[in-house]
Amino acid sequence: MPSKKIIDLLGDKASYLLEHKSTAIDKTTITLPSPNHIEEIWLNSNRSNQVLRSIQALLSNGRLANTGFCSIFPVDQGIEHSGGSAFSPNPIYFDPENIIKLAIEGGCNAVASTYGVLGIMSRKYAHRIPFVVKINHNEFLSLPNRYDQTMFGTIKSAWNMGAVAVGATIYWGSAESARQLKEVAEAFEIAHELGMATILWCYTRNNGFKVDGVDYHTSADLTGQANHLGVTLQADIIKQKLPTNNGGYLATKHGKTSPLVYEKLTTDHPIDLCRYQVLNCYSGRVGLINSGGESKGASDLADSVYTAVINKRAGGMGLILGRKAFQRPFREGIELLHSTQDVYLDKDITVA
């Protein structure tokens, strides 16, 4: 029986999520997170010994160390949105040291942030918690606003500060995606040559993905294909938003899909929709971490546990959760991170 705290936080969704049995993609057909992730997945790949060591360092830190799961604390919203919108609820996080302290005390596997945030504290903390340097961003000060990802530094700079991994975003479906694909592919190749792991934020972005008032940016089929493109670039971990619906291809009437995606490989259950995302990550060989999303206030703790349960039961590798933690008092942020990690530590919450 899962812990009472988790059941209480799930509320009326507890049985719906915890008792679900997947009838779409059977769990025996996908690779599941494991303490032996390096030996089972990457040992026979083209990843160098240095990259293997970096992936292992990331998976061997924090409260989820050596479980095969990971909890990453990401803070790049000061650039992606604005410093004011991100940190006004809790101004202590204008100071980069507090970002890293929350990741450490929150028991995270790694902290992911900008060149500036991690660089200014690297000598003090790079040996204490794995650094993931976010190498590109959507600079959001231009008028009119642009939705593009631009490189903010070099891979060598991330390596010099002691990072174990780099992260990047591609807006799949956007007019700029071809350029972003090329830039990220080249950056990831350099990162691997230097021995760092790679994490790809696989987000969809196109106004055409909104049809008849329905937003399909987080549909299982479109995000699944974004993941499939991401692993092709040799990302070692894929970051994706939790799916909220399905049928993006059917609504937009672009690209190419199959009726079997909707008739056989998915259902309308959130765990099955997330499992389709896992399937597109080379059947789970490349770990899927889902994002925590924006802070909504009082419901953040319950929402985070909800996302963690879906990710774990779908066969995902963990969560990358930021705003829900840092846009609240420091101790409450730690409690929220620990509560989501508890889902992955609870042996009674199993893969569906």
mmCIF file of C-alpha atoms in Angstrom:
data_model
loop_
_atom_site.group_PDB
_atom_site.id
_atom_site.type_symbol
_atom_site.label_atom_id
_atom_site.label_comp_id
_atom_site.label_asym_id
_atom_site.label_seq_id
_atom_site.Cartn_x
_atom_site.Cartn_y
_atom_site.Cartn_z
ATOM 1 C CA MET A 1 0.000 0.000 0.000
ATOM 2 C CA PRO A 2 1.475 3.401 -0.988
ATOM 3 C CA SER A 3 2.047 5.855 1.841
ATOM 4 C CA LYS A 4 -0.981 7.573 3.334
ATOM 5 C CA LYS A 5 0.501 10.975 2.509
ATOM 6 C CA ILE A 6 0.693 10.168 -1.188
ATOM 7 C CA ILE A 7 -2.810 8.706 -1.220
ATOM 8 C CA ASP A 8 -4.170 11.764 0.577
ATOM 9 C CA LEU A 9 -2.462 14.142 -1.843
ATOM 10 C CA LEU A 10 -3.895 12.260 -4.831
ATOM 11 C CA GLY A 11 -7.359 12.552 -3.279
ATOM 12 C CA ASP A 12 -10.161 11.271 -5.495
ATOM 13 C CA LYS A 13 -7.588 10.418 -8.201
ATOM 14 C CA ALA A 14 -5.770 7.896 -5.981
ATOM 15 C CA SER A 15 -7.435 4.697 -7.151
ATOM 16 C CA TYR A 16 -7.639 5.970 -10.745
ATOM 17 C CA LEU A 17 -3.857 6.357 -10.862
ATOM 18 C CA LEU A 18 -2.561 3.768 -8.396
ATOM 19 C CA GLU A 19 -4.745 0.857 -9.537
ATOM 20 C CA HIS A 20 -4.539 1.422 -13.273
ATOM 21 C CA LYS A 21 -3.398 -1.508 -15.400
ATOM 22 C CA SER A 22 -2.098 -0.576 -18.807
ATOM 23 C CA THR A 23 -3.855 -2.352 -21.682
ATOM 24 C CA ALA A 24 -2.027 -0.478 -24.420
ATOM 25 C CA ILE A 25 1.769 -0.844 -24.290
ATOM 26 C CA ASP A 26 2.695 -3.677 -21.951
ATOM 27 C CA LYS A 27 5.404 -2.819 -19.420
ATOM 28 C CA THR A 28 7.370 -5.931 -20.408
ATOM 29 C CA THR A 29 8.016 -4.402 -23.830
ATOM 30 C CA ILE A 30 9.799 -1.287 -22.554
ATOM 31 C CA THR A 31 13.072 -0.745 -20.725
ATOM 32 C CA LEU A 32 12.376 0.441 -17.192
ATOM 33 C CA PRO A 33 14.559 2.624 -14.950
ATOM 34 C CA SER A 34 17.051 0.538 -13.024
ATOM 35 C CA PRO A 35 19.980 0.945 -10.619
ATOM 36 C CA ASN A 36 21.980 -0.758 -13.378
ATOM 37 C CA HIS A 37 21.016 1.795 -16.037
ATOM 38 C CA ILE A 38 24.587 2.339 -17.235
ATOM 39 C CA GLU A 39 25.378 -1.368 -17.562
ATOM 40 C CA GLU A 40 22.041 -2.260 -19.148
ATOM 41 C CA ILE A 41 21.727 0.622 -21.604
ATOM 42 C CA TRP A 42 24.845 2.652 -22.235
ATOM 43 C CA LEU A 43 27.701 0.190 -21.765
ATOM 44 C CA ASN A 44 27.384 -1.131 -25.321
ATOM 45 C CA SER A 45 26.641 2.246 -26.900
ATOM 46 C CA ASN A 46 28.963 4.778 -28.523
ATOM 47 C CA ARG A 47 29.103 6.807 -25.294
ATOM 48 C CA SER A 48 32.661 7.127 -24.015
ATOM 49 C CA ASN A 49 33.838 6.091 -20.563
ATOM 50 C CA GLN A 50 33.852 9.769 -19.595
ATOM 51 C CA VAL A 51 30.197 10.167 -20.613
ATOM 52 C CA LEU A 52 29.265 7.005 -18.721
ATOM 53 C CA ARG A 53 30.941 8.429 -15.643
ATOM 54 C CA SER A 54 29.006 11.667 -16.015
ATOM 55 C CA ILE A 55 25.647 9.900 -16.377
ATOM 56 C CA GLN A 56 26.498 7.740 -13.380
ATOM 57 C CA ALA A 57 27.441 10.813 -11.338
ATOM 58 C CA LEU A 58 24.046 12.344 -12.087
ATOM 59 C CA LEU A 59 22.207 9.139 -11.136
ATOM 60 C CA SER A 60 24.299 8.564 -7.996
ATOM 61 C CA ASN A 61 23.489 11.794 -6.174
ATOM 62 C CA GLY A 62 20.686 12.930 -3.872
ATOM 63 C CA ARG A 63 17.825 11.046 -2.254
ATOM 64 C CA LEU A 64 17.179 8.982 -5.398
ATOM 65 C CA ALA A 65 20.818 7.944 -5.735
ATOM 66 C CA ASN A 66 21.342 4.521 -7.319
ATOM 67 C CA THR A 67 17.623 3.850 -7.870
ATOM 68 C CA GLY A 68 17.626 4.550 -11.609
ATOM 69 C CA PHE A 69 15.339 7.542 -11.029
ATOM 70 C CA CYS A 70 16.317 11.183 -10.940
ATOM 71 C CA SER A 71 15.018 14.462 -9.552
ATOM 72 C CA ILE A 72 16.516 17.516 -11.247
ATOM 73 C CA PHE A 73 16.025 21.077 -10.022
ATOM 74 C CA PRO A 74 15.861 23.484 -13.021
ATOM 75 C CA VAL A 75 15.974 27.277 -12.793
ATOM 76 C CA ASP A 76 16.246 29.107 -16.110
ATOM 77 C CA GLN A 77 12.984 31.041 -15.899
ATOM 78 C CA GLY A 78 14.853 34.285 -15.164
ATOM 79 C CA ILE A 79 15.806 34.270 -18.856
ATOM 80 C CA GLU A 80 13.009 32.209 -20.381
ATOM 81 C CA HIS A 81 10.373 34.465 -18.757
ATOM 82 C CA SER A 82 11.944 37.263 -16.685
ATOM 83 C CA GLY A 83 13.742 37.646 -13.384
ATOM 84 C CA GLY A 84 10.775 39.580 -12.046
ATOM 85 C CA SER A 85 8.133 37.041 -13.005
ATOM 86 C CA ALA A 86 10.251 34.120 -11.812
ATOM 87 C CA PHE A 87 11.690 35.412 -8.553
ATOM 88 C CA SER A 88 9.356 38.139 -7.267
ATOM 89 C CA PRO A 89 7.374 35.575 -5.254
ATOM 90 C CA ASN A 90 10.644 34.677 -3.477
ATOM 91 C CA PRO A 91 13.402 37.251 -4.130
ATOM 92 C CA ILE A 92 16.115 35.186 -2.404
ATOM 93 C CA TYR A 93 16.455 33.285 -5.685
ATOM 94 C CA PHE A 94 17.854 36.314 -7.487
ATOM 95 C CA ASP A 95 20.977 35.085 -5.630
ATOM 96 C CA PRO A 96 22.339 32.027 -7.500
ATOM 97 C CA GLU A 97 23.679 30.458 -4.302
ATOM 98 C CA ASN A 98 20.158 29.960 -2.954
ATOM 99 C CA ILE A 99 19.183 28.104 -6.121
ATOM 100 C CA ILE A 100 22.011 25.633 -5.596
ATOM 101 C CA LYS A 101 21.347 25.372 -1.845
ATOM 102 C CA LEU A 102 17.709 24.429 -2.501
ATOM 103 C CA ALA A 103 18.801 21.730 -4.950
ATOM 104 C CA ILE A 104 21.237 20.285 -2.398
ATOM 105 C CA GLU A 105 18.952 20.440 0.621
ATOM 106 C CA GLY A 106 16.052 19.276 -1.529
ATOM 107 C CA GLY A 107 17.940 16.038 -2.202
ATOM 108 C CA CYS A 108 18.058 16.498 -5.969
ATOM 109 C CA ASN A 109 20.285 14.505 -8.298
ATOM 110 C CA ALA A 110 21.384 17.669 -10.083
ATOM 111 C CA VAL A 111 20.789 21.381 -10.507
ATOM 112 C CA ALA A 112 20.118 22.731 -14.004
ATOM 113 C CA SER A 113 20.539 26.420 -14.707
ATOM 114 C CA THR A 114 22.216 29.052 -16.849
ATOM 115 C CA TYR A 115 25.880 29.685 -17.561
ATOM 116 C CA GLY A 116 25.732 32.712 -15.276
ATOM 117 C CA VAL A 117 23.995 31.080 -12.304
ATOM 118 C CA LEU A 118 26.202 27.993 -12.226
ATOM 119 C CA GLY A 119 29.392 29.732 -13.319
ATOM 120 C CA ILE A 120 29.364 32.315 -10.550
ATOM 121 C CA MET A 121 29.130 29.575 -7.882
ATOM 122 C CA SER A 122 30.999 26.776 -9.652
ATOM 123 C CA ARG A 123 34.160 26.703 -7.573
ATOM 124 C CA LYS A 124 32.146 26.393 -4.360
ATOM 125 C CA TYR A 125 29.550 23.856 -5.479
ATOM 126 C CA ALA A 126 30.478 21.948 -8.670
ATOM 127 C CA HIS A 127 31.990 19.138 -6.577
ATOM 128 C CA ARG A 128 28.966 18.980 -4.245
ATOM 129 C CA ILE A 129 26.119 18.499 -6.716
ATOM 130 C CA PRO A 130 26.132 17.662 -10.437
ATOM 131 C CA PHE A 131 25.742 20.760 -12.625
ATOM 132 C CA VAL A 132 23.607 20.734 -15.791
ATOM 133 C CA VAL A 133 24.318 23.865 -17.830
ATOM 134 C CA LYS A 134 21.408 25.031 -19.998
ATOM 135 C CA ILE A 135 23.142 26.154 -23.191
ATOM 136 C CA ASN A 136 20.302 27.875 -25.086
ATOM 137 C CA HIS A 137 17.323 29.999 -24.121
ATOM 138 C CA ASN A 138 14.318 31.885 -25.387
ATOM 139 C CA GLU A 139 15.342 35.500 -24.692
ATOM 140 C CA PHE A 140 12.026 37.122 -23.864
ATOM 141 C CA LEU A 141 12.802 40.848 -23.698
ATOM 142 C CA SER A 142 12.608 41.623 -27.427
ATOM 143 C CA LEU A 143 9.566 43.533 -28.650
ATOM 144 C CA PRO A 144 7.615 42.006 -30.216
ATOM 145 C CA ASN A 145 8.271 38.797 -28.295
ATOM 146 C CA ARG A 146 10.087 36.084 -30.213
ATOM 147 C CA TYR A 147 9.842 32.365 -29.576
ATOM 148 C CA ASP A 148 13.283 31.073 -30.441
ATOM 149 C CA GLN A 149 16.138 29.303 -28.697
ATOM 150 C CA THR A 150 19.544 30.975 -28.961
ATOM 151 C CA MET A 151 22.914 29.662 -27.824
ATOM 152 C CA PHE A 152 24.232 31.555 -24.785
ATOM 153 C CA GLY A 153 27.751 30.148 -24.486
ATOM 154 C CA THR A 154 30.157 27.395 -25.469
ATOM 155 C CA ILE A 155 30.268 23.747 -24.473
ATOM 156 C CA LYS A 156 33.904 24.188 -23.425
ATOM 157 C CA SER A 157 32.784 26.833 -20.922
ATOM 158 C CA ALA A 158 30.311 24.376 -19.368
ATOM 159 C CA TRP A 159 33.049 21.750 -19.168
ATOM 160 C CA ASN A 160 35.496 24.194 -17.587
ATOM 161 C CA MET A 161 33.089 25.017 -14.754
ATOM 162 C CA GLY A 162 32.833 21.297 -13.925
ATOM 163 C CA ALA A 163 29.417 20.469 -15.368
ATOM 164 C CA VAL A 164 28.530 16.796 -15.752
ATOM 165 C CA ALA A 165 25.874 17.538 -18.373
ATOM 166 C CA VAL A 166 24.469 20.167 -20.698
ATOM 167 C CA GLY A 167 20.826 20.768 -21.486
ATOM 168 C CA ALA A 168 19.202 22.376 -24.495
ATOM 169 C CA THR A 169 15.733 23.118 -25.840
ATOM 170 C CA ILE A 170 14.415 22.595 -29.352
ATOM 171 C CA TYR A 171 11.026 24.034 -30.296
ATOM 172 C CA TRP A 172 9.943 21.209 -32.581
ATOM 173 C CA GLY A 173 7.456 22.368 -35.191
ATOM 174 C CA SER A 174 8.605 25.992 -35.107
ATOM 175 C CA ALA A 175 9.942 27.858 -38.126
ATOM 176 C CA GLU A 176 13.374 27.915 -36.428
ATOM 177 C CA SER A 177 13.475 24.218 -35.501
ATOM 178 C CA ALA A 178 15.787 23.190 -38.357
ATOM 179 C CA ARG A 179 18.433 25.689 -37.207
ATOM 180 C CA GLN A 180 17.983 24.718 -33.576
ATOM 181 C CA LEU A 181 18.295 21.031 -34.498
ATOM 182 C CA LYS A 182 21.620 21.653 -36.228
ATOM 183 C CA GLU A 183 22.975 23.817 -33.389
ATOM 184 C CA VAL A 184 21.982 21.359 -30.670
ATOM 185 C CA ALA A 185 23.208 18.296 -32.579
ATOM 186 C CA GLU A 186 26.632 19.913 -32.989
ATOM 187 C CA ALA A 187 26.706 21.053 -29.355
ATOM 188 C CA PHE A 188 25.753 17.601 -28.067
ATOM 189 C CA GLU A 189 28.490 16.003 -30.134
ATOM 190 C CA ILE A 190 31.065 18.325 -28.570
ATOM 191 C CA ALA A 191 29.628 17.684 -25.105
ATOM 192 C CA HIS A 192 29.971 13.937 -25.605
ATOM 193 C CA GLU A 193 33.524 14.373 -26.886
ATOM 194 C CA LEU A 194 34.363 16.217 -23.663
ATOM 195 C CA GLY A 195 32.703 13.533 -21.541
ATOM 196 C CA MET A 196 29.480 15.293 -20.542
ATOM 197 C CA ALA A 197 25.955 13.883 -20.655
ATOM 198 C CA THR A 198 23.179 15.562 -22.649
ATOM 199 C CA ILE A 199 19.565 16.394 -21.768
ATOM 200 C CA LEU A 200 17.106 17.690 -24.362
ATOM 201 C CA TRP A 201 14.015 19.747 -23.591
ATOM 202 C CA CYS A 202 11.744 18.455 -26.400
ATOM 203 C CA TYR A 203 9.018 21.099 -26.594
ATOM 204 C CA THR A 204 6.572 21.645 -29.454
ATOM 205 C CA ARG A 205 5.882 25.198 -30.604
ATOM 206 C CA ASN A 206 3.627 26.269 -33.457
ATOM 207 C CA ASN A 207 0.443 28.323 -33.454
ATOM 208 C CA GLY A 208 -0.990 25.739 -35.830
ATOM 209 C CA PHE A 209 -0.984 23.205 -32.992
ATOM 210 C CA LYS A 210 -4.013 25.021 -31.544
ATOM 211 C CA VAL A 211 -7.138 23.894 -33.391
ATOM 212 C CA ASP A 212 -10.750 24.890 -32.666
ATOM 213 C CA GLY A 213 -9.864 26.142 -29.218
ATOM 214 C CA VAL A 214 -7.937 22.998 -28.222
ATOM 215 C CA ASP A 215 -4.200 23.218 -27.523
ATOM 216 C CA TYR A 216 -2.348 20.165 -28.828
ATOM 217 C CA HIS A 217 1.152 21.298 -27.855
ATOM 218 C CA THR A 218 1.091 18.656 -25.117
ATOM 219 C CA SER A 219 -0.764 15.940 -27.010
ATOM 220 C CA ALA A 220 0.721 12.477 -26.594
ATOM 221 C CA ASP A 221 1.233 11.960 -30.322
ATOM 222 C CA LEU A 222 2.999 15.273 -31.024
ATOM 223 C CA THR A 223 5.144 15.197 -27.881
ATOM 224 C CA GLY A 224 5.911 11.540 -28.549
ATOM 225 C CA GLN A 225 7.284 12.438 -31.970
ATOM 226 C CA ALA A 226 9.256 15.316 -30.438
ATOM 227 C CA ASN A 227 10.839 12.761 -28.093
ATOM 228 C CA HIS A 228 11.587 10.477 -31.028
ATOM 229 C CA LEU A 229 13.416 13.308 -32.760
ATOM 230 C CA GLY A 230 15.272 14.115 -29.554
ATOM 231 C CA VAL A 231 16.705 10.647 -29.025
ATOM 232 C CA THR A 232 17.841 10.678 -32.649
ATOM 233 C CA LEU A 233 20.120 13.581 -31.677
ATOM 234 C CA GLN A 234 21.641 11.241 -29.065
ATOM 235 C CA ALA A 235 20.209 12.952 -26.013
ATOM 236 C CA ASP A 236 20.959 10.834 -22.945
ATOM 237 C CA ILE A 237 17.795 12.013 -21.158
ATOM 238 C CA ILE A 238 14.633 13.536 -22.629
ATOM 239 C CA LYS A 239 12.663 16.240 -20.825
ATOM 240 C CA GLN A 240 9.029 16.561 -21.842
ATOM 241 C CA LYS A 241 5.822 18.095 -20.555
ATOM 242 C CA LEU A 242 3.239 15.661 -19.236
ATOM 243 C CA PRO A 243 0.707 14.852 -21.981
ATOM 244 C CA THR A 244 -2.703 16.417 -21.463
ATOM 245 C CA ASN A 245 -4.567 15.097 -24.512
ATOM 246 C CA ASN A 246 -4.062 13.186 -27.756
ATOM 247 C CA GLY A 247 -4.870 13.454 -31.448
ATOM 248 C CA GLY A 248 -2.681 16.396 -32.375
ATOM 249 C CA TYR A 249 -1.860 14.929 -35.761
ATOM 250 C CA LEU A 250 -5.548 14.271 -36.439
ATOM 251 C CA ALA A 251 -6.505 17.834 -35.552
ATOM 252 C CA THR A 252 -3.752 19.625 -37.468
ATOM 253 C CA LYS A 253 -3.943 17.257 -40.437
ATOM 254 C CA HIS A 254 -0.228 17.650 -41.065
ATOM 255 C CA GLY A 255 2.649 15.214 -40.910
ATOM 256 C CA LYS A 256 2.034 11.487 -40.848
ATOM 257 C CA THR A 257 0.516 9.170 -38.266
ATOM 258 C CA SER A 258 -1.363 5.858 -38.064
ATOM 259 C CA PRO A 259 -4.774 4.866 -36.683
ATOM 260 C CA LEU A 260 -2.932 2.274 -34.577
ATOM 261 C CA VAL A 261 -1.426 5.067 -32.464
ATOM 262 C CA TYR A 262 -4.929 5.850 -31.179
ATOM 263 C CA GLU A 263 -6.565 2.420 -31.440
ATOM 264 C CA LYS A 264 -3.788 0.238 -30.013
ATOM 265 C CA LEU A 265 -0.866 2.177 -28.536
ATOM 266 C CA THR A 266 -2.762 4.692 -26.397
ATOM 267 C CA THR A 267 -5.911 5.102 -24.330
ATOM 268 C CA ASP A 268 -7.294 8.242 -22.731
ATOM 269 C CA HIS A 269 -5.680 7.386 -19.369
ATOM 270 C CA PRO A 270 -2.829 9.793 -18.452
ATOM 271 C CA ILE A 271 -0.477 6.923 -17.601
ATOM 272 C CA ASP A 272 -0.987 5.366 -21.033
ATOM 273 C CA LEU A 273 -0.505 8.732 -22.733
ATOM 274 C CA CYS A 274 2.772 9.195 -20.852
ATOM 275 C CA ARG A 275 3.819 5.649 -21.742
ATOM 276 C CA TYR A 276 3.518 6.562 -25.407
ATOM 277 C CA GLN A 277 6.071 9.288 -24.692
ATOM 278 C CA VAL A 278 8.314 6.637 -23.100
ATOM 279 C CA LEU A 279 7.828 4.360 -26.121
ATOM 280 C CA ASN A 280 9.152 7.094 -28.375
ATOM 281 C CA CYS A 281 12.309 7.345 -26.249
ATOM 282 C CA TYR A 282 13.583 4.130 -27.852
ATOM 283 C CA SER A 283 11.128 2.085 -25.769
ATOM 284 C CA GLY A 284 12.482 3.568 -22.568
ATOM 285 C CA ARG A 285 16.173 3.020 -23.283
ATOM 286 C CA VAL A 286 16.582 6.799 -23.060
ATOM 287 C CA GLY A 287 15.079 8.026 -19.806
ATOM 288 C CA LEU A 288 12.030 10.316 -19.850
ATOM 289 C CA ILE A 289 11.730 13.023 -17.232
ATOM 290 C CA ASN A 290 8.555 15.100 -17.113
ATOM 291 C CA SER A 291 8.487 18.772 -16.163
ATOM 292 C CA GLY A 292 6.664 20.158 -13.156
ATOM 293 C CA GLY A 293 5.158 23.172 -14.902
ATOM 294 C CA GLU A 294 4.174 26.551 -13.513
ATOM 295 C CA SER A 295 3.300 27.234 -9.899
ATOM 296 C CA LYS A 296 -0.428 27.429 -9.217
ATOM 297 C CA GLY A 297 -0.157 28.049 -5.487
ATOM 298 C CA ALA A 298 -1.975 25.855 -2.990
ATOM 299 C CA SER A 299 -2.332 22.872 -5.344
ATOM 300 C CA ASP A 300 1.388 22.647 -6.226
ATOM 301 C CA LEU A 301 2.234 19.813 -3.831
ATOM 302 C CA ALA A 302 -0.684 17.653 -4.956
ATOM 303 C CA ASP A 303 -0.020 18.485 -8.617
ATOM 304 C CA SER A 304 3.655 17.521 -8.302
ATOM 305 C CA VAL A 305 2.853 14.178 -6.685
ATOM 306 C CA TYR A 306 0.208 13.571 -9.374
ATOM 307 C CA THR A 307 2.808 14.138 -12.104
ATOM 308 C CA ALA A 308 5.369 11.937 -10.348
ATOM 309 C CA VAL A 309 2.926 9.040 -10.007
ATOM 310 C CA ILE A 310 2.012 9.216 -13.688
ATOM 311 C CA ASN A 311 5.652 9.401 -14.784
ATOM 312 C CA LYS A 312 6.767 6.526 -12.577
ATOM 313 C CA ARG A 313 3.852 4.240 -13.402
ATOM 314 C CA ALA A 314 4.300 4.978 -17.109
ATOM 315 C CA GLY A 315 7.954 3.873 -16.969
ATOM 316 C CA GLY A 316 9.553 7.313 -16.798
ATOM 317 C CA MET A 317 12.841 8.166 -15.102
ATOM 318 C CA GLY A 318 11.745 11.079 -12.922
ATOM 319 C CA LEU A 319 10.834 14.739 -12.685
ATOM 320 C CA ILE A 320 12.513 18.059 -13.423
ATOM 321 C CA LEU A 321 10.658 20.455 -11.172
ATOM 322 C CA GLY A 322 11.504 24.104 -10.549
ATOM 323 C CA ARG A 323 8.911 26.862 -10.123
ATOM 324 C CA LYS A 324 6.665 24.851 -7.844
ATOM 325 C CA ALA A 325 9.615 24.594 -5.448
ATOM 326 C CA PHE A 326 11.382 27.953 -5.649
ATOM 327 C CA GLN A 327 8.280 30.141 -5.790
ATOM 328 C CA ARG A 328 7.506 29.308 -2.162
ATOM 329 C CA PRO A 329 9.361 29.600 1.163
ATOM 330 C CA PHE A 330 12.670 27.684 1.251
ATOM 331 C CA ARG A 331 11.546 24.958 3.684
ATOM 332 C CA GLU A 332 8.290 24.435 1.800
ATOM 333 C CA GLY A 333 10.306 24.043 -1.389
ATOM 334 C CA ILE A 334 12.373 21.309 0.231
ATOM 335 C CA GLU A 335 9.209 19.559 1.441
ATOM 336 C CA LEU A 336 7.719 19.652 -2.049
ATOM 337 C CA LEU A 337 10.857 18.200 -3.650
ATOM 338 C CA HIS A 338 11.044 15.465 -1.013
ATOM 339 C CA SER A 339 7.371 14.588 -1.469
ATOM 340 C CA THR A 340 7.805 14.032 -5.204
ATOM 341 C CA GLN A 341 10.966 12.011 -4.597
ATOM 342 C CA ASP A 342 9.030 9.896 -2.093
ATOM 343 C CA VAL A 343 6.881 8.654 -4.978
ATOM 344 C CA TYR A 344 9.962 7.112 -6.603
ATOM 345 C CA LEU A 345 11.190 5.706 -3.278
ATOM 346 C CA ASP A 346 7.809 4.085 -2.509
ATOM 347 C CA LYS A 347 8.158 0.448 -3.569
ATOM 348 C CA ASP A 348 4.377 0.012 -3.538
ATOM 349 C CA ILE A 349 3.994 2.434 -6.440
ATOM 350 C CA THR A 350 4.868 0.188 -9.344
ATOM 351 C CA VAL A 351 4.908 0.415 -13.132
ATOM 352 C CA ALA A 352 1.405 -0.049 -14.568
#
